[in-house]
Coordinates of N, CA and C in Angstrom, one line a residue:
X145 N 205.2 266.3 137.7 CA 206.0 265.9 136.8 C 207.2 265.1 137.2
X146 N 207.9 266.2 138.0 CA 209.3 265.6 138.6 C 209.0 264.7 139.7
X147 N 208.2 264.7 140.6 CA 208.2 263.8 141.5 C 207.8 262.6 140.7
X148 N 206.9 262.3 139.7 CA 206.7 261.0 139.2 C 207.7 260.5 138.8
X149 N 208.7 261.3 137.8 CA 210.4 260.7 137.1 C 211.1 260.3 138.4
X150 N 210.7 261.0 139.6 CA 211.9 260.4 140.8 C 211.4 259.3 141.2
X151 N 210.4 259.1 141.4 CA 209.4 257.6 142.1 C 209.8 256.5 140.7
X152 N 209.9 256.7 139.4 CA 209.9 256.0 138.4 C 211.9 255.6 138.6
X153 N 212.3 256.3 138.9 CA 214.1 256.1 139.0 C 214.1 255.2 140.3
X154 N 213.5 255.5 141.4 CA 213.5 254.6 142.3 C 213.2 253.3 142.4
X155 N 211.9 253.2 141.5 CA 211.3 251.7 141.2 C 212.2 251.0 140.4
X156 N 212.8 251.6 139.6 CA 213.8 250.8 138.6 C 215.2 250.2 139.2
X157 N 215.8 251.3 140.2 CA 216.6 251.0 140.8 C 216.3 249.7 141.6
X158 N 215.0 249.7 142.3 CA 214.8 248.6 143.2 C 214.6 247.4 142.7
X159 N 213.9 247.2 141.3 CA 213.8 246.3 140.6 C 214.9 245.7 140.1
X160 N 216.0 246.5 139.6 CA 217.5 245.9 139.5 C 218.2 245.1 140.4
X161 N 218.0 245.7 141.6 CA 218.9 244.9 142.6 C 218.3 244.0 143.5
X162 N 216.7 243.7 143.4 CA 215.9 242.8 143.9 C 216.1 241.3 143.0
X163 N 216.4 240.0 143.7 CA 216.6 238.9 142.7 C 215.2 238.7 142.6
X164 N 214.7 238.0 141.3 CA 213.7 237.8 141.0 C 213.3 236.3 141.6
X165 N 211.8 236.0 141.5 CA 211.8 234.4 141.5 C 212.3 233.6 140.8
X166 N 212.6 234.0 139.5 CA 213.3 233.0 138.7 C 214.8 233.0 138.4
X167 N 215.4 233.7 139.4 CA 216.8 233.9 139.7 C 217.4 232.8 139.8
X168 N 218.0 231.8 138.8 CA 218.6 230.9 139.8 C 220.1 230.9 140.4
X169 N 220.8 232.2 140.4 CA 221.9 232.5 141.0 C 222.1 232.6 142.4
X170 N 222.6 231.9 143.5 CA 222.8 231.8 144.4 C 224.4 231.9 145.2
X171 N 224.3 232.3 146.4 CA 225.5 231.9 147.0 C 227.0 232.1 145.9
X172 N 227.3 231.2 145.6 CA 228.6 231.1 144.8 C 228.6 231.4 143.3
X173 N 227.2 231.8 142.9 CA 227.2 232.0 141.4 C 226.9 230.9 140.3
X174 N 226.5 230.0 141.2 CA 226.4 228.5 140.5 C 224.7 228.3 140.3
X175 N 224.2 228.2 139.2 CA 223.1 228.2 138.7 C 222.5 226.4 139.2
X176 N 221.1 226.5 139.2 CA 220.7 225.0 139.8 C 221.1 224.0 138.4
X177 N 220.7 224.4 137.5 CA 221.5 223.3 136.5 C 222.8 223.1 136.6
X178 N 223.6 223.7 137.2 CA 225.3 223.6 137.2 C 225.5 223.0 138.4
X179 N 224.5 222.8 139.3 CA 224.8 222.0 140.7 C 224.1 220.6 140.6
X180 N 223.2 220.4 139.7 CA 222.3 219.0 139.4 C 223.1 218.3 138.4
X181 N 223.6 219.1 137.3 CA 224.5 218.5 136.1 C 223.6 217.3 135.7
X182 N 224.2 216.2 135.5 CA 223.2 215.2 135.2 C 222.5 214.2 136.2
X183 N 222.3 214.8 137.5 CA 221.5 214.2 138.3 C 220.3 214.3 138.4
X184 N 219.5 213.4 139.1 CA 218.0 213.4 138.8 C 217.5 213.6 140.4
X185 N 216.2 213.8 140.5 CA 215.4 214.0 142.0 C 214.4 213.2 142.0
X186 N 214.0 212.4 143.1 CA 212.8 212.2 143.4 C 212.2 212.4 144.9
X187 N 210.9 212.7 144.9 CA 210.5 212.9 146.3 C 209.6 211.9 146.7
X188 N 209.8 212.0 147.9 CA 208.8 210.7 149.1 C 207.3 211.9 149.3
X189 N 206.3 211.3 149.1 CA 205.0 211.6 149.7 C 204.6 211.2 150.7
X190 N 205.0 209.9 151.0 CA 204.3 208.9 152.3 C 205.6 208.0 152.4
X191 N 205.9 208.2 153.8 CA 205.2 208.5 155.0 C 205.9 210.2 155.0
X192 N 205.3 210.8 155.7 CA 205.3 212.2 155.5 C 206.7 212.8 156.3
X193 N 207.2 211.9 157.1 CA 208.5 212.4 157.8 C 209.7 211.9 157.1
X194 N 209.4 211.5 155.9 CA 210.5 211.5 154.9 C 210.2 212.3 154.0
X195 N 209.0 213.2 153.8 CA 209.1 214.2 152.8 C 209.8 215.1 152.4
X196 N 210.8 214.8 151.7 CA 211.7 215.3 151.0 C 212.1 215.1 149.5
X197 N 213.1 216.0 148.9 CA 213.7 215.4 147.5 C 214.8 214.9 147.8
X198 N 215.1 213.9 147.1 CA 216.2 213.2 147.2 C 217.2 213.1 145.8
X199 N 218.4 213.7 145.9 CA 219.1 213.6 144.6 C 219.6 212.3 144.5
X200 N 219.6 211.7 143.0 CA 220.1 210.5 142.8 C 221.1 210.7 141.5
X201 N 222.0 209.7 141.4 CA 223.1 209.9 140.0 C 222.8 208.7 139.5
X202 N 222.5 209.0 138.0 CA 222.5 207.6 137.3 C 223.6 206.8 137.3
X203 N 223.1 205.5 136.7 CA 224.6 204.7 136.5 C 225.0 205.3 135.1
X204 N 226.6 205.3 135.3 CA 226.8 205.6 134.1 C 227.2 205.1 132.7
X205 N 227.1 203.7 132.7 CA 227.2 203.2 131.4 C 226.3 201.8 131.6
X206 N 225.2 201.7 132.2 CA 224.2 200.4 132.2 C 223.0 200.7 132.6
X207 N 222.1 200.0 132.0 CA 220.9 200.3 132.3 C 220.1 201.5 131.1
X208 N 218.9 201.3 131.2 CA 218.3 202.5 130.5 C 218.4 203.6 131.5
X209 N 217.9 205.0 130.9 CA 217.7 206.7 131.2 C 216.3 206.7 131.8
X210 N 216.4 207.5 133.0 CA 215.4 208.2 133.6 C 215.2 209.6 132.6
X211 N 213.8 209.5 131.9 CA 213.3 210.5 131.0 C 211.9 210.6 131.3
X212 N 211.5 211.5 130.5 CA 209.8 211.9 130.6 C 208.9 210.5 130.4
X213 N 209.3 209.9 129.4 CA 208.7 208.7 129.2 C 208.6 207.9 130.3
X214 N 209.6 207.7 131.0 CA 209.6 206.7 132.1 C 209.4 207.5 133.4
X215 N 208.0 207.7 133.8 CA 208.1 208.7 134.9 C 207.0 207.8 135.9
X216 N 207.2 208.0 137.3 CA 206.8 207.2 138.4 C 206.0 208.2 139.1
X217 N 204.8 208.0 139.2 CA 203.7 208.8 139.8 C 203.1 207.8 141.0
X218 N 203.2 208.2 142.4 CA 203.1 207.6 143.5 C 203.3 206.3 143.3
X219 N 204.7 205.9 143.0 CA 205.1 204.4 142.9 C 205.8 204.1 144.0
X220 N 205.9 203.0 144.5 CA 206.1 202.4 145.6 C 207.9 202.3 145.5
X221 N 208.3 202.6 146.8 CA 210.1 202.2 146.7 C 210.3 201.3 147.7
X222 N 210.6 200.0 147.1 CA 210.2 198.9 148.0 C 211.7 198.5 148.4
X223 N 212.2 198.6 149.7 CA 213.6 197.8 150.0 C 213.5 196.2 149.9
X224 N 214.6 196.1 149.2 CA 214.5 194.4 148.7 C 214.7 193.5 149.9
X225 N 214.3 192.3 149.8 CA 214.7 191.0 150.6 C 215.4 190.1 149.7
X226 N 216.4 189.6 150.2 CA 217.5 190.6 150.8 C 217.6 192.0 150.4
X227 N 218.3 192.6 151.4 CA 218.8 194.2 150.9 C 219.8 194.3 149.9
X228 N 220.7 193.3 150.1 CA 222.0 193.6 149.3 C 221.5 193.2 147.7
X229 N 220.4 192.4 147.8 CA 219.9 192.0 146.4 C 220.8 191.4 145.3
X230 N 221.7 190.6 146.3 CA 222.6 189.6 145.7 C 222.4 188.0 145.1
X231 N 221.2 187.8 145.6 CA 220.2 186.6 145.6 C 219.0 186.8 144.7
X232 N 218.1 185.8 144.6 CA 216.9 185.9 144.4 C 216.1 187.2 145.4
X233 N 215.4 187.6 144.9 CA 214.5 188.9 145.7 C 213.2 188.1 145.8
X234 N 212.8 188.2 147.2 CA 211.8 187.3 148.0 C 210.6 188.3 147.8
X235 N 210.6 189.6 148.0 CA 209.6 190.3 148.2 C 209.0 191.1 146.8
X236 N 209.4 189.8 145.7 CA 209.0 190.6 144.6 C 207.3 191.0 144.5
X237 N 206.3 190.3 145.0 CA 204.9 190.7 145.0 C 204.9 192.2 145.3
X238 N 205.6 192.8 146.1 CA 205.2 194.5 146.6 C 206.3 194.8 145.2
X239 N 207.1 194.2 144.7 CA 207.9 195.1 143.8 C 207.8 195.2 142.7
X240 N 207.1 194.3 141.9 CA 206.7 194.5 140.5 C 205.9 195.6 139.9
X241 N 206.6 196.3 139.3 CA 206.3 197.6 138.6 C 206.5 198.8 139.5
X242 N 207.4 198.6 140.2 CA 207.6 199.9 141.2 C 209.1 200.0 141.0
X243 N 209.7 200.6 142.2 CA 211.1 200.8 142.3 C 212.0 199.9 143.4
X244 N 212.8 199.3 143.1 CA 213.7 198.8 144.5 C 214.2 199.6 144.8
X245 N 214.8 199.4 146.3 CA 215.9 200.0 146.7 C 216.9 199.1 147.4
X246 N 218.0 198.9 147.2 CA 218.9 198.1 147.5 C 220.7 198.7 148.4
X247 N 221.3 198.0 149.0 CA 222.4 198.7 149.5 C 223.4 198.0 148.8
X248 N 224.3 198.8 149.0 CA 225.9 198.2 148.1 C 226.5 197.4 149.0
X249 N 227.3 196.6 148.1 CA 228.1 195.4 149.0 C 228.0 194.1 148.3
X250 N 228.5 193.3 148.6 CA 228.2 191.6 148.6 C 228.4 191.4 147.1
X251 N 227.9 192.3 146.3 CA 227.8 191.8 144.5 C 228.1 193.3 143.9
X252 N 228.4 193.3 142.5 CA 228.4 194.3 141.7 C 227.0 194.9 141.4
X253 N 227.1 196.8 140.9 CA 226.0 197.2 141.0 C 225.2 196.6 139.8
X254 N 225.7 196.1 138.9 CA 224.9 195.7 137.9 C 224.2 194.3 137.7
X255 N 224.8 193.6 138.9 CA 224.3 192.2 139.1 C 223.4 192.5 140.3
X256 N 223.1 193.6 141.0 CA 222.1 193.9 141.8 C 220.7 194.5 141.1
X257 N 221.0 195.4 139.8 CA 220.0 195.6 139.0 C 219.5 194.7 138.1
X258 N 220.4 193.8 137.9 CA 219.7 192.3 137.4 C 218.7 191.7 137.9
X259 N 219.0 191.4 139.3 CA 218.0 190.9 140.0 C 217.0 191.5 140.5
X260 N 216.8 193.0 140.7 CA 215.8 193.8 140.7 C 215.0 193.5 139.7
X261 N 215.7 193.7 138.4 CA 214.9 193.4 137.2 C 214.3 192.3 136.7
X262 N 215.0 191.1 137.4 CA 214.3 189.8 137.0 C 213.0 189.6 138.0
X263 N 213.2 190.4 139.4 CA 212.1 190.6 140.5 C 210.7 191.3 139.9
X264 N 211.0 192.0 138.5 CA 209.8 193.1 138.1 C 209.6 194.3 138.4
X265 N 211.0 194.9 139.0 CA 211.4 196.2 139.1 C 211.2 197.0 138.1
X266 N 211.0 198.4 138.1 CA 211.0 198.9 136.6 C 212.0 200.0 136.9
X267 N 212.7 200.0 137.8 CA 213.8 200.9 138.1 C 214.6 200.4 139.6
X268 N 216.0 200.8 140.0 CA 216.6 200.1 141.2 C 217.4 201.7 141.7
X269 N 217.5 201.8 143.2 CA 217.9 202.5 143.5 C 219.0 202.0 144.5
X270 N 220.1 202.4 144.2 CA 221.0 201.8 145.7 C 221.9 202.9 146.2
X271 N 222.1 202.4 147.3 CA 222.5 203.1 148.6 C 224.0 202.5 149.4
X272 N 224.3 203.0 150.1 CA 225.5 202.8 150.9 C 224.8 201.7 151.9
X273 N 225.4 200.8 152.3 CA 225.2 199.9 153.2 C 224.7 200.6 154.6
X274 N 223.8 200.1 155.2 CA 223.2 200.8 156.0 C 223.9 200.9 157.5
X275 N 225.0 199.7 157.4 CA 225.6 199.5 158.7 C 227.2 199.7 158.3
X276 N 227.5 200.1 157.1 CA 228.9 200.8 157.0 C 229.2 201.9 156.4
X277 N 228.0 202.5 156.0 CA 228.3 204.1 155.3 C 228.9 204.9 156.9
X278 N 229.9 206.1 155.9 CA 230.6 206.9 156.8 C 230.4 208.3 156.3
X279 N 230.0 209.1 157.2 CA 229.7 210.6 156.9 C 230.8 211.4 155.9
X280 N 232.3 211.0 156.5 CA 233.4 211.5 155.7 C 233.5 210.9 154.3
X281 N 232.8 209.8 153.8 CA 233.1 209.3 152.8 C 231.6 209.3 151.9
X282 N 231.0 210.1 152.5 CA 229.3 209.5 151.8 C 229.2 210.5 150.6
X283 N 229.2 210.1 149.4 CA 228.7 210.7 148.5 C 228.4 210.4 147.3
X284 N 227.9 211.0 146.3 CA 227.3 210.1 145.1 C 228.3 209.5 144.0
X285 N 228.1 208.0 144.2 CA 228.8 207.2 143.5 C 228.9 207.1 141.8
X286 N 229.9 207.0 141.0 CA 229.4 206.8 139.5 C 229.5 205.3 139.2
X287 N 228.3 204.6 139.0 CA 228.0 203.2 139.0 C 228.5 203.2 137.6
X288 N 229.4 201.9 137.4 CA 230.0 201.6 135.9 C 229.8 200.2 136.0
X289 N 229.8 199.9 134.7 CA 229.4 198.5 134.3 C 230.7 197.5 134.5
X290 N 230.6 196.7 135.2 CA 231.8 195.7 135.4 C 232.0 194.7 134.3
X291 N 231.6 194.8 133.4 CA 231.7 193.8 132.3 C 231.5 192.3 132.4
X292 N 230.3 192.3 133.1 CA 230.0 191.0 133.4 C 228.7 190.4 132.1
X293 N 228.8 191.6 131.4 CA 227.7 191.4 130.1 C 226.6 190.7 130.5
X294 N 226.1 191.3 131.5 CA 224.6 191.5 132.2 C 223.5 192.3 131.3
X295 N 222.2 191.8 130.8 CA 221.7 192.6 130.2 C 220.6 193.2 131.3
X296 N 220.7 194.8 131.3 CA 220.1 195.4 132.0 C 219.1 196.4 131.6
X297 N 217.9 196.3 131.6 CA 217.1 197.1 130.7 C 216.6 198.5 131.7
X298 N 216.6 198.2 132.8 CA 215.9 199.1 133.7 C 216.9 200.5 134.5
X299 N 216.2 201.4 134.4 CA 217.3 202.4 135.1 C 217.6 202.4 136.5
X300 N 219.1 202.6 136.7 CA 219.6 202.5 137.9 C 220.0 203.7 138.4
X301 N 220.1 204.1 139.7 CA 221.0 205.2 140.4 C 221.3 205.1 141.8
X302 N 222.2 206.1 142.1 CA 223.1 205.9 143.6 C 222.4 206.9 144.3
X303 N 222.0 206.4 145.6 CA 221.7 207.5 146.8 C 222.5 207.6 147.7
X304 N 222.9 208.8 148.2 CA 224.2 209.1 149.3 C 223.3 207.9 150.5
X305 N 224.3 207.5 151.3 CA 224.2 206.8 152.3 C 223.3 207.3 153.6
X306 N 223.5 208.4 153.9 CA 222.9 209.2 154.9 C 221.2 209.1 154.7
X307 N 221.0 209.4 153.3 CA 219.6 209.5 153.0 C 219.2 207.9 153.0
X308 N 219.9 207.0 152.3 CA 219.6 205.9 152.2 C 219.1 204.8 153.6
X309 N 220.0 205.5 154.6 CA 219.9 204.7 155.8 C 218.7 205.4 156.7
X310 N 218.6 206.4 156.5 CA 217.3 207.1 157.1 C 216.1 206.8 156.6
X311 N 216.1 206.6 155.2 CA 214.7 206.1 154.5 C 214.4 204.4 155.2
X312 N 215.6 203.7 155.0 CA 215.4 202.2 155.4 C 214.7 202.4 157.1
X313 N 215.5 203.1 157.9 CA 215.4 203.0 159.2 C 213.9 203.3 159.7
X314 N 213.8 204.6 158.6 CA 212.2 205.1 159.2 C 211.4 204.0 158.8
X315 N 211.6 203.4 157.9 CA 210.2 202.5 157.3 C 210.4 201.1 158.2
X316 N 211.5 200.7 158.7 CA 211.3 199.6 159.5 C 211.0 200.2 160.8
X317 N 211.5 201.2 161.2 CA 210.6 202.0 162.7 C 208.9 201.9 162.5
X318 N 208.6 202.4 161.3 CA 207.1 202.2 161.1 C 206.5 201.1 161.0
X319 N 207.0 200.1 160.7 CA 206.8 198.8 160.2 C 206.3 198.9 158.9
X320 N 206.8 199.7 157.7 CA 206.1 199.8 156.4 C 207.2 199.4 155.6
X321 N 206.2 198.4 154.7 CA 207.1 197.9 153.1 C 207.6 198.9 152.4
X322 N 207.0 199.8 152.4 CA 207.8 200.8 151.2 C 207.3 202.2 151.6
X323 N 207.9 202.8 150.5 CA 207.7 204.6 150.5 C 206.8 204.7 149.6
X324 N 206.1 205.9 149.5 CA 205.2 206.2 148.0 C 206.0 207.5 147.6
X325 N 206.6 207.2 146.2 CA 207.2 208.3 145.6 C 206.7 208.8 144.2
X326 N 207.5 209.9 143.8 CA 207.1 210.5 142.7 C 208.9 210.6 141.9
X327 N 209.0 210.2 140.7 CA 210.3 210.3 140.1 C 210.0 209.9 138.7
X328 N 211.1 210.8 138.1 CA 211.9 211.9 138.5 C 211.0 213.5 138.7
X329 N 211.9 214.0 139.4 CA 211.1 215.4 139.7 C 212.0 216.4 139.3
X330 N 211.4 217.6 138.3 CA 212.1 218.3 137.7 C 212.6 219.5 138.7
X331 N 213.6 219.7 138.9 CA 214.3 220.7 139.7 C 215.0 222.0 138.9
X332 N 215.1 221.8 137.6 CA 215.9 222.5 136.9 C 215.5 224.1 137.5
X333 N 214.1 224.2 137.2 CA 214.0 225.8 137.4 C 213.6 226.1 138.9
X334 N 214.1 225.5 139.9 CA 213.9 225.6 141.2 C 215.3 226.2 141.9
X335 N 215.2 227.2 142.7 CA 216.1 227.9 143.1 C 217.0 226.9 144.2
X336 N 218.2 227.1 144.1 CA 218.9 226.1 145.0 C 218.2 226.1 146.6
X337 N 218.0 227.7 147.1 CA 217.7 227.6 148.3 C 216.5 227.3 148.7
X338 N 215.6 226.7 147.7 CA 214.2 226.7 147.6 C 213.8 225.1 147.6
X339 N 214.9 224.4 147.5 CA 214.9 222.7 147.1 C 214.6 222.2 148.4
X340 N 213.6 221.2 148.5 CA 213.4 220.6 149.8 C 214.1 219.5 150.2
X341 N 215.3 219.7 150.4 CA 216.5 218.5 150.4 C 216.2 218.3 152.0
X342 N 216.6 217.0 152.4 CA 216.4 216.7 153.6 C 217.5 217.7 154.7
X343 N 217.1 217.6 155.9 CA 218.0 218.5 156.5 C 219.8 217.9 156.9
X344 N 219.7 216.8 156.8 CA 220.8 216.4 156.8 C 221.9 216.4 155.6
X345 N 221.4 216.9 154.4 CA 222.0 216.9 153.4 C 222.7 218.4 153.2
X346 N 223.9 218.6 152.8 CA 224.5 219.9 152.5 C 225.3 219.9 151.1
X347 N 224.6 221.0 150.6 CA 225.4 221.3 149.1 C 227.0 221.4 149.5

């Protein structure tokens, strides 16, 4: 009886100190929910070499919102032509019903979202210019309405420049017109160190 009691005490002690699979607190004590805040994630499932989960920041005060009713499963992430999306988008046939990928610059975020919407996109992701982004300045930007009074009815979000540049350059190298993605991906209960983020992204 005494042996069984001792074993039970040891078992309880081990259970107490070992973090469980659903323990969301790592490193600095922050939870996944704390880190994600109001951001979203999408995952690339093809091409495989881009197969990571990517964090995006939704526009602050324009466009609709990403939610459970607007879910993209195996959708196309299509780089727009022209990439800045400040004029009419000419590759609209690949884009209709899918997600546009545009680069920052030349015109406002709202104007880009409007052009993507007119081309038939159901959402737009904007990233830093592939030729102008800087590691030291690369961060998720709060995209705000520039008061142009344009009607944007699709969700818009911002993607880190390094991630955007890697996606664009990889698609170009593979001669692919788009990537296949799922968006949004629920990361709320995924431990921080288990998130399949790109190796070039650090918390």
